[in-house]
mmCIF file of C-alpha atoms in Angstrom:
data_model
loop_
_atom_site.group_PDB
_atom_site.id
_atom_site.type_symbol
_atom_site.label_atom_id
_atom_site.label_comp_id
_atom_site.label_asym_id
_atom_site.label_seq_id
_atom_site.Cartn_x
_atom_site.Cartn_y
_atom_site.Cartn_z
ATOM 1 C CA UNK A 1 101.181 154.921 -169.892
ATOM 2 C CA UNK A 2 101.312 157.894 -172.014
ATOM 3 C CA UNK A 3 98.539 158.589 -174.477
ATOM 4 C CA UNK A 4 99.809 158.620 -177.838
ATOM 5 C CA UNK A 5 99.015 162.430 -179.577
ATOM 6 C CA UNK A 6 96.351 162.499 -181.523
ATOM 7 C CA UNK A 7 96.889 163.313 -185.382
ATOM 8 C CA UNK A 8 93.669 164.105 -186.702
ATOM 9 C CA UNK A 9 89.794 164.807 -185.695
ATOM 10 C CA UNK A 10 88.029 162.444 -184.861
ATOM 11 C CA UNK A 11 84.119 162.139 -184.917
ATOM 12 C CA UNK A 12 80.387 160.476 -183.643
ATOM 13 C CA UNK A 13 76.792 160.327 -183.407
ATOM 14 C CA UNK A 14 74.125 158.893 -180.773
ATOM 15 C CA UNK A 15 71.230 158.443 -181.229
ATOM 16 C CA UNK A 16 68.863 158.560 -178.052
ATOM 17 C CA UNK A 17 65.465 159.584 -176.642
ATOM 18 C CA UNK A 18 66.108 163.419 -176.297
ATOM 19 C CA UNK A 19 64.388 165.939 -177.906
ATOM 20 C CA UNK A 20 66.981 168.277 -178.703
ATOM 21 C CA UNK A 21 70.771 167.691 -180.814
ATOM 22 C CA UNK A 22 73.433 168.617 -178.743
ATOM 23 C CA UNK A 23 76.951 169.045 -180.107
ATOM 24 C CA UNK A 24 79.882 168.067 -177.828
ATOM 25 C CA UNK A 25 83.465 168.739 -178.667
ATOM 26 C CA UNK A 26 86.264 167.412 -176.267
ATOM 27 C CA UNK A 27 89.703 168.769 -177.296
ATOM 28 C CA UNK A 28 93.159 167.679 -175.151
ATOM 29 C CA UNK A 29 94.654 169.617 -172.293
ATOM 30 C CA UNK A 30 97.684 169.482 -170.081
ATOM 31 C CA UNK A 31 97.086 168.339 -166.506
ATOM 32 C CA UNK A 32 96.172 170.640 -163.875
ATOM 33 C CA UNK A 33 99.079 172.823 -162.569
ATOM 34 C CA UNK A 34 100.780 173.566 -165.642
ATOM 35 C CA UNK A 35 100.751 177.314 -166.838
ATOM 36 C CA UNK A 36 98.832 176.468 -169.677
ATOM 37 C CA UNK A 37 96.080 175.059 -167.388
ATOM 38 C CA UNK A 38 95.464 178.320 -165.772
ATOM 39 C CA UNK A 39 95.141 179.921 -169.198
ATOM 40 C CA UNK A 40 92.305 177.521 -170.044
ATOM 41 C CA UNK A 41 90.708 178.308 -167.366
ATOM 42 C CA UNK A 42 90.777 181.831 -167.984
ATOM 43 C CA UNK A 43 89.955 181.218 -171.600
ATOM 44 C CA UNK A 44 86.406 179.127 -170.332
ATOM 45 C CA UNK A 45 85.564 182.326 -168.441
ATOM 46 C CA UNK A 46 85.591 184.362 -171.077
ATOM 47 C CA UNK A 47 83.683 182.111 -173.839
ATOM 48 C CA UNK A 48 81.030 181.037 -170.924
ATOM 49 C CA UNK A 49 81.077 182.291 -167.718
ATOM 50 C CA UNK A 50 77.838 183.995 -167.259
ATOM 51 C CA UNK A 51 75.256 185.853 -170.331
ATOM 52 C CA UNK A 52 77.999 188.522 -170.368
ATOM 53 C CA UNK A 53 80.427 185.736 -172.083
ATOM 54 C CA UNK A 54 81.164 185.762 -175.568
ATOM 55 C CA UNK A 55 79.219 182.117 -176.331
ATOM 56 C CA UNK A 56 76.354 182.574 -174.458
ATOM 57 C CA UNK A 57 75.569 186.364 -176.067
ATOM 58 C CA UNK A 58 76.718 185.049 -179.396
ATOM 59 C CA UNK A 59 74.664 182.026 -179.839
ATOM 60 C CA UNK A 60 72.076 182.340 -177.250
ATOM 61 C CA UNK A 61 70.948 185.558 -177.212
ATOM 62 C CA UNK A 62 71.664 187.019 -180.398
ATOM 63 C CA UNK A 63 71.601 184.828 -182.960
ATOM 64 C CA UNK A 64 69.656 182.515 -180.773
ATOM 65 C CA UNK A 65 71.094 179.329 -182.161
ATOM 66 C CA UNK A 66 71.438 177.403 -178.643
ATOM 67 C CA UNK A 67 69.820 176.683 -175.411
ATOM 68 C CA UNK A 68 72.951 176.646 -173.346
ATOM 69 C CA UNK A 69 76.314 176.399 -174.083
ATOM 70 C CA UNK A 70 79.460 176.161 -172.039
ATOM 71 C CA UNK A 71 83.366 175.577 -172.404
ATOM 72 C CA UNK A 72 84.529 173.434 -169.328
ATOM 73 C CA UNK A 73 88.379 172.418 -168.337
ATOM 74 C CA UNK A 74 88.251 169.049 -167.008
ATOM 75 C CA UNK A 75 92.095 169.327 -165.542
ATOM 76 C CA UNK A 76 93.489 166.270 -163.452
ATOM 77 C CA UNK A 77 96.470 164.662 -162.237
ATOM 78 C CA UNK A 78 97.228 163.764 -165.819
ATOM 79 C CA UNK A 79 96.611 165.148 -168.897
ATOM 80 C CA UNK A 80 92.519 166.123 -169.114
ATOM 81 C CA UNK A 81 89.951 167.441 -171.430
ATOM 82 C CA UNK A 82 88.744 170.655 -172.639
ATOM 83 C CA UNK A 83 85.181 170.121 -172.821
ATOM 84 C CA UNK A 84 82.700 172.860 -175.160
ATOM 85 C CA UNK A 85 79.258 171.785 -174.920
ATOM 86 C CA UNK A 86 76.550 173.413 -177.079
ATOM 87 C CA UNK A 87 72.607 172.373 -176.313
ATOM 88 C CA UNK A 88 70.425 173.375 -179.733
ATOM 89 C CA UNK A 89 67.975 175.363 -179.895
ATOM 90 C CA UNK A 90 64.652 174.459 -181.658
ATOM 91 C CA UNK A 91 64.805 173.895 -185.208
ATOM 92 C CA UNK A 92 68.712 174.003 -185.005
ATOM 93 C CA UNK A 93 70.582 171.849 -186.668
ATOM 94 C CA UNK A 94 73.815 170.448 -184.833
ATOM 95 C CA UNK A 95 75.984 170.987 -188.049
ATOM 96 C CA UNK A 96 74.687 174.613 -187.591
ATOM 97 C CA UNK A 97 75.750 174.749 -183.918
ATOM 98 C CA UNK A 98 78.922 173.202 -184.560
ATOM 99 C CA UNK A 99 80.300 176.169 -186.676
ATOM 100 C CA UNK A 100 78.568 178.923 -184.422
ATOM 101 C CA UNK A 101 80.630 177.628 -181.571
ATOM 102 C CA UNK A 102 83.708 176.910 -183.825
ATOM 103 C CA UNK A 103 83.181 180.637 -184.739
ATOM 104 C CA UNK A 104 83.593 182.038 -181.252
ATOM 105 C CA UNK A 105 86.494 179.811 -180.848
ATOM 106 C CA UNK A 106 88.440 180.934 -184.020
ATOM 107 C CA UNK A 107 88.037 184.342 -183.021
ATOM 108 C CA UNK A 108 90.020 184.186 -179.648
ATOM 109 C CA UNK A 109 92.649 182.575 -181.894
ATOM 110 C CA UNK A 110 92.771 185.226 -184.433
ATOM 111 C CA UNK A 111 93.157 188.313 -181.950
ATOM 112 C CA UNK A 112 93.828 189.109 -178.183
ATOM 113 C CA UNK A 113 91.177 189.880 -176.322
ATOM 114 C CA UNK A 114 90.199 193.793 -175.061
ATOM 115 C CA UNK A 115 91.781 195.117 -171.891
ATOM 116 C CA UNK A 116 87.781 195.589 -170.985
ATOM 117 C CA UNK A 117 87.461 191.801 -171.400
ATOM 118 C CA UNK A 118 90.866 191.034 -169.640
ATOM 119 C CA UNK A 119 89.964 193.043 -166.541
ATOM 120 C CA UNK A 120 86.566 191.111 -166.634
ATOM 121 C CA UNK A 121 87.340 187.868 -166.487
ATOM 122 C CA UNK A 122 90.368 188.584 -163.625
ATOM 123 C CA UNK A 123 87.653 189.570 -161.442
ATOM 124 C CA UNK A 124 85.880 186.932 -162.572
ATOM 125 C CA UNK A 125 88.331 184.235 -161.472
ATOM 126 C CA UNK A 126 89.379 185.926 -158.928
ATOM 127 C CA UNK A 127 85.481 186.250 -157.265
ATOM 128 C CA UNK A 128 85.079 182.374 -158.016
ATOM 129 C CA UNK A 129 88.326 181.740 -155.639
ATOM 130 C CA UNK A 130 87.031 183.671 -153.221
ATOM 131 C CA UNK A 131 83.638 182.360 -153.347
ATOM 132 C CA UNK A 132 84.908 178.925 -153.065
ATOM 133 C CA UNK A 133 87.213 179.221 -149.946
ATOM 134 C CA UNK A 134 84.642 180.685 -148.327
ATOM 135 C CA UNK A 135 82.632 177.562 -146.573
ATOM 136 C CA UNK A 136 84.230 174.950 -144.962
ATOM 137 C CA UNK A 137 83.233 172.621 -147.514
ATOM 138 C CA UNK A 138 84.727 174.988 -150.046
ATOM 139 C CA UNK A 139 87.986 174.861 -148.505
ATOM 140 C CA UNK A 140 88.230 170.880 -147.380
ATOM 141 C CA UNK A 141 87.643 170.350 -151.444
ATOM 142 C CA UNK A 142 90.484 172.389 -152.005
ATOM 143 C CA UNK A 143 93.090 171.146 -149.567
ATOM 144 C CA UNK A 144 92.322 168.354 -150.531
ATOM 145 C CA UNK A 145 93.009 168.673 -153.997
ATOM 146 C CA UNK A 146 96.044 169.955 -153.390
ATOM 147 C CA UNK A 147 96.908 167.728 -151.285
ATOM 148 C CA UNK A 148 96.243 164.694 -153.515
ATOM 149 C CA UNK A 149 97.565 165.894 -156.704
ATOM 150 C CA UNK A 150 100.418 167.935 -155.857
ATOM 151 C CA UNK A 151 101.466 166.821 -151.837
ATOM 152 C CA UNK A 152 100.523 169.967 -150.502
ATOM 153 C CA UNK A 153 97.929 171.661 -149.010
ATOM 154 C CA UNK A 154 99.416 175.389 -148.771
ATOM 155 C CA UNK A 155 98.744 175.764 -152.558
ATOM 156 C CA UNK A 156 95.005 176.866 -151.831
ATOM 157 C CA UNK A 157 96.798 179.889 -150.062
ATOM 158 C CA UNK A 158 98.951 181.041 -153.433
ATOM 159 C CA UNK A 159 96.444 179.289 -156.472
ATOM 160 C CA UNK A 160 94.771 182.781 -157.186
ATOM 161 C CA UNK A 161 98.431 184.379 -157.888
ATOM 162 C CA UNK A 162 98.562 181.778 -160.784
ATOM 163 C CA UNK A 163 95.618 182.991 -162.328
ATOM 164 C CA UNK A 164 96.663 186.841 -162.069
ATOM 165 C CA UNK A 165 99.680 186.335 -163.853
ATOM 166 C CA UNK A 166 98.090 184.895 -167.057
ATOM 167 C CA UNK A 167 98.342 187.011 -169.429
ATOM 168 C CA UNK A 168 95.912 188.200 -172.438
ATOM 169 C CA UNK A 169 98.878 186.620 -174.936
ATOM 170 C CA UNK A 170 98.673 183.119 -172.822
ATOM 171 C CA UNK A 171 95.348 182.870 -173.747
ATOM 172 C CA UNK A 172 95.331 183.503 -177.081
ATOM 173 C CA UNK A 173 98.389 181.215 -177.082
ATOM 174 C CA UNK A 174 96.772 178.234 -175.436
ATOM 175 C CA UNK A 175 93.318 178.701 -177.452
ATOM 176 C CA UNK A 176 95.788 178.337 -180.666
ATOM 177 C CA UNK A 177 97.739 175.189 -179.182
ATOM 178 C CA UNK A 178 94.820 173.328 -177.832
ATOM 179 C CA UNK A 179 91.449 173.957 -179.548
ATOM 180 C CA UNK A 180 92.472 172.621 -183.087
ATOM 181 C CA UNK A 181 90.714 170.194 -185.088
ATOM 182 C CA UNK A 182 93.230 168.136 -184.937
ATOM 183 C CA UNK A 183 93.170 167.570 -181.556
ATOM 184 C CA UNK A 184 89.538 167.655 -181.090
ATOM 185 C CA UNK A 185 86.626 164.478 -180.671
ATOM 186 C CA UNK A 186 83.524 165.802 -182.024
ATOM 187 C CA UNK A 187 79.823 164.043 -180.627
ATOM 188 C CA UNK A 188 76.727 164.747 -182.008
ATOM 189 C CA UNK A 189 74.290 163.491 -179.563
ATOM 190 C CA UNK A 190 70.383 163.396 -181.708
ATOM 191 C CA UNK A 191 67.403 162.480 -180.984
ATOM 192 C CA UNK A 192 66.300 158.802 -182.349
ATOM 193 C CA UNK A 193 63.865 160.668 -185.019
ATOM 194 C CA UNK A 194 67.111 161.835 -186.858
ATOM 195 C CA UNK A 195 68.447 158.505 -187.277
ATOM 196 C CA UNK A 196 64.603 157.653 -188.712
ATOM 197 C CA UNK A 197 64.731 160.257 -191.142
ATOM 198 C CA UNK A 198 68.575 159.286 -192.247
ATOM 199 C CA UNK A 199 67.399 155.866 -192.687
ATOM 200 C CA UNK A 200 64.852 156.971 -195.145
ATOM 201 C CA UNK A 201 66.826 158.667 -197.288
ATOM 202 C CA UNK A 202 67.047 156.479 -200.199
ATOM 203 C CA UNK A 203 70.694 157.056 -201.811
ATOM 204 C CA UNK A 204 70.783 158.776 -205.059
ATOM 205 C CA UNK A 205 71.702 156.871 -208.214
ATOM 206 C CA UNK A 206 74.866 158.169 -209.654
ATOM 207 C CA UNK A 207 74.167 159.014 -213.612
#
């Protein structure tokens, strides 16, 4: 069964016993194997792969608005999620967070990214690969992903050609086709003394 598109954002809040909000945003993606999933990919090592990454120097170091914060690609068999995850920091509200991260976001949207930033996150990727086939356990998780979702194996041995052909106009494609509002579920997850303080607000009389 096919999961009917979704028209228009959708929205949340939990409370629970955690200090700090954190602001969770899960937008739909095409399964894994597609062209557009490698471009996802790419596009999560540029916003936060490492403090060099455009998120975490953004809103962690400089304007020092989160914790952590990461953009994850959840591919499957199926259709998956395109996870961005953004942990306040103190004092931060999650509203606040929200548009920081939407801000980093918009921008891949609006313009392609630098050749500098390009050539980055290719050896990037490409490192990660490496890294990965490089222990037995490494490679048995590998095969066997292959081998499950796509019947064979042999892909571990061309999967890093798929990446270098993505191009810097694929990702700002896919970051325009995916990461919309639209297509978005937005979570804020707050701690219990939020939901205290919302209760309290007595509701203004309308004169």
């Amino acid at each position: 069964m096919v999961e009917p598109e979704q028209k228009q954002e959708v929205r949340d809040i939990v409370y629970d016993q955690i200090q700090l909000p954190a602001v969770v945003q899960a937008y739909h993606m095409p399964a894994q194997g597609t062209d557009d999933y490698y471009a996802l990919n790419m596009l999560s090592t540029l916003l936060s792969d490492g403090q060099s990454s455009r998120m975490y120097k953004k809103l962690v170091d400089e304007d020092q608005q989160a914790l952590q914060v990461v953009a994850i690609p959840f591919g499957s068999e199926d259709p998956g999620l395109y996870l961005v995850f953004g942990l306040a920091n103190v004092g931060v509200e999650a509203a606040d967070l929200e548009k920081g991260m939407d801000a980093e976001i918009e921008k891949v949207k609006a313009e392609l990214i630098s050749d500098k930033e390009f050539q980055k996150i290719r050896n990037q990727v490409e490192n990660d690969i490496v890294t990965e086939n490089s222990t037995v356990k490494g490679i048995a998780e590998n095969l066997a992903n292959y081998h499950v979702y796509f019947g064979d194996a042999n892909l571990i041995n061309t999967e890093i050609e798929k990446y270098m052909k993505v191009t810097k106009e694929d990702i700002k494609k896919v970051a325009n086709k995916y990461l919309n509002k639209q297509n978005r579920v937005v979570l804020y997850y707050l701690p219990e003394s939020a939901k205290e303080q919302s209760d309290n607000v007595e509701p203004k009389n309308d004169k």
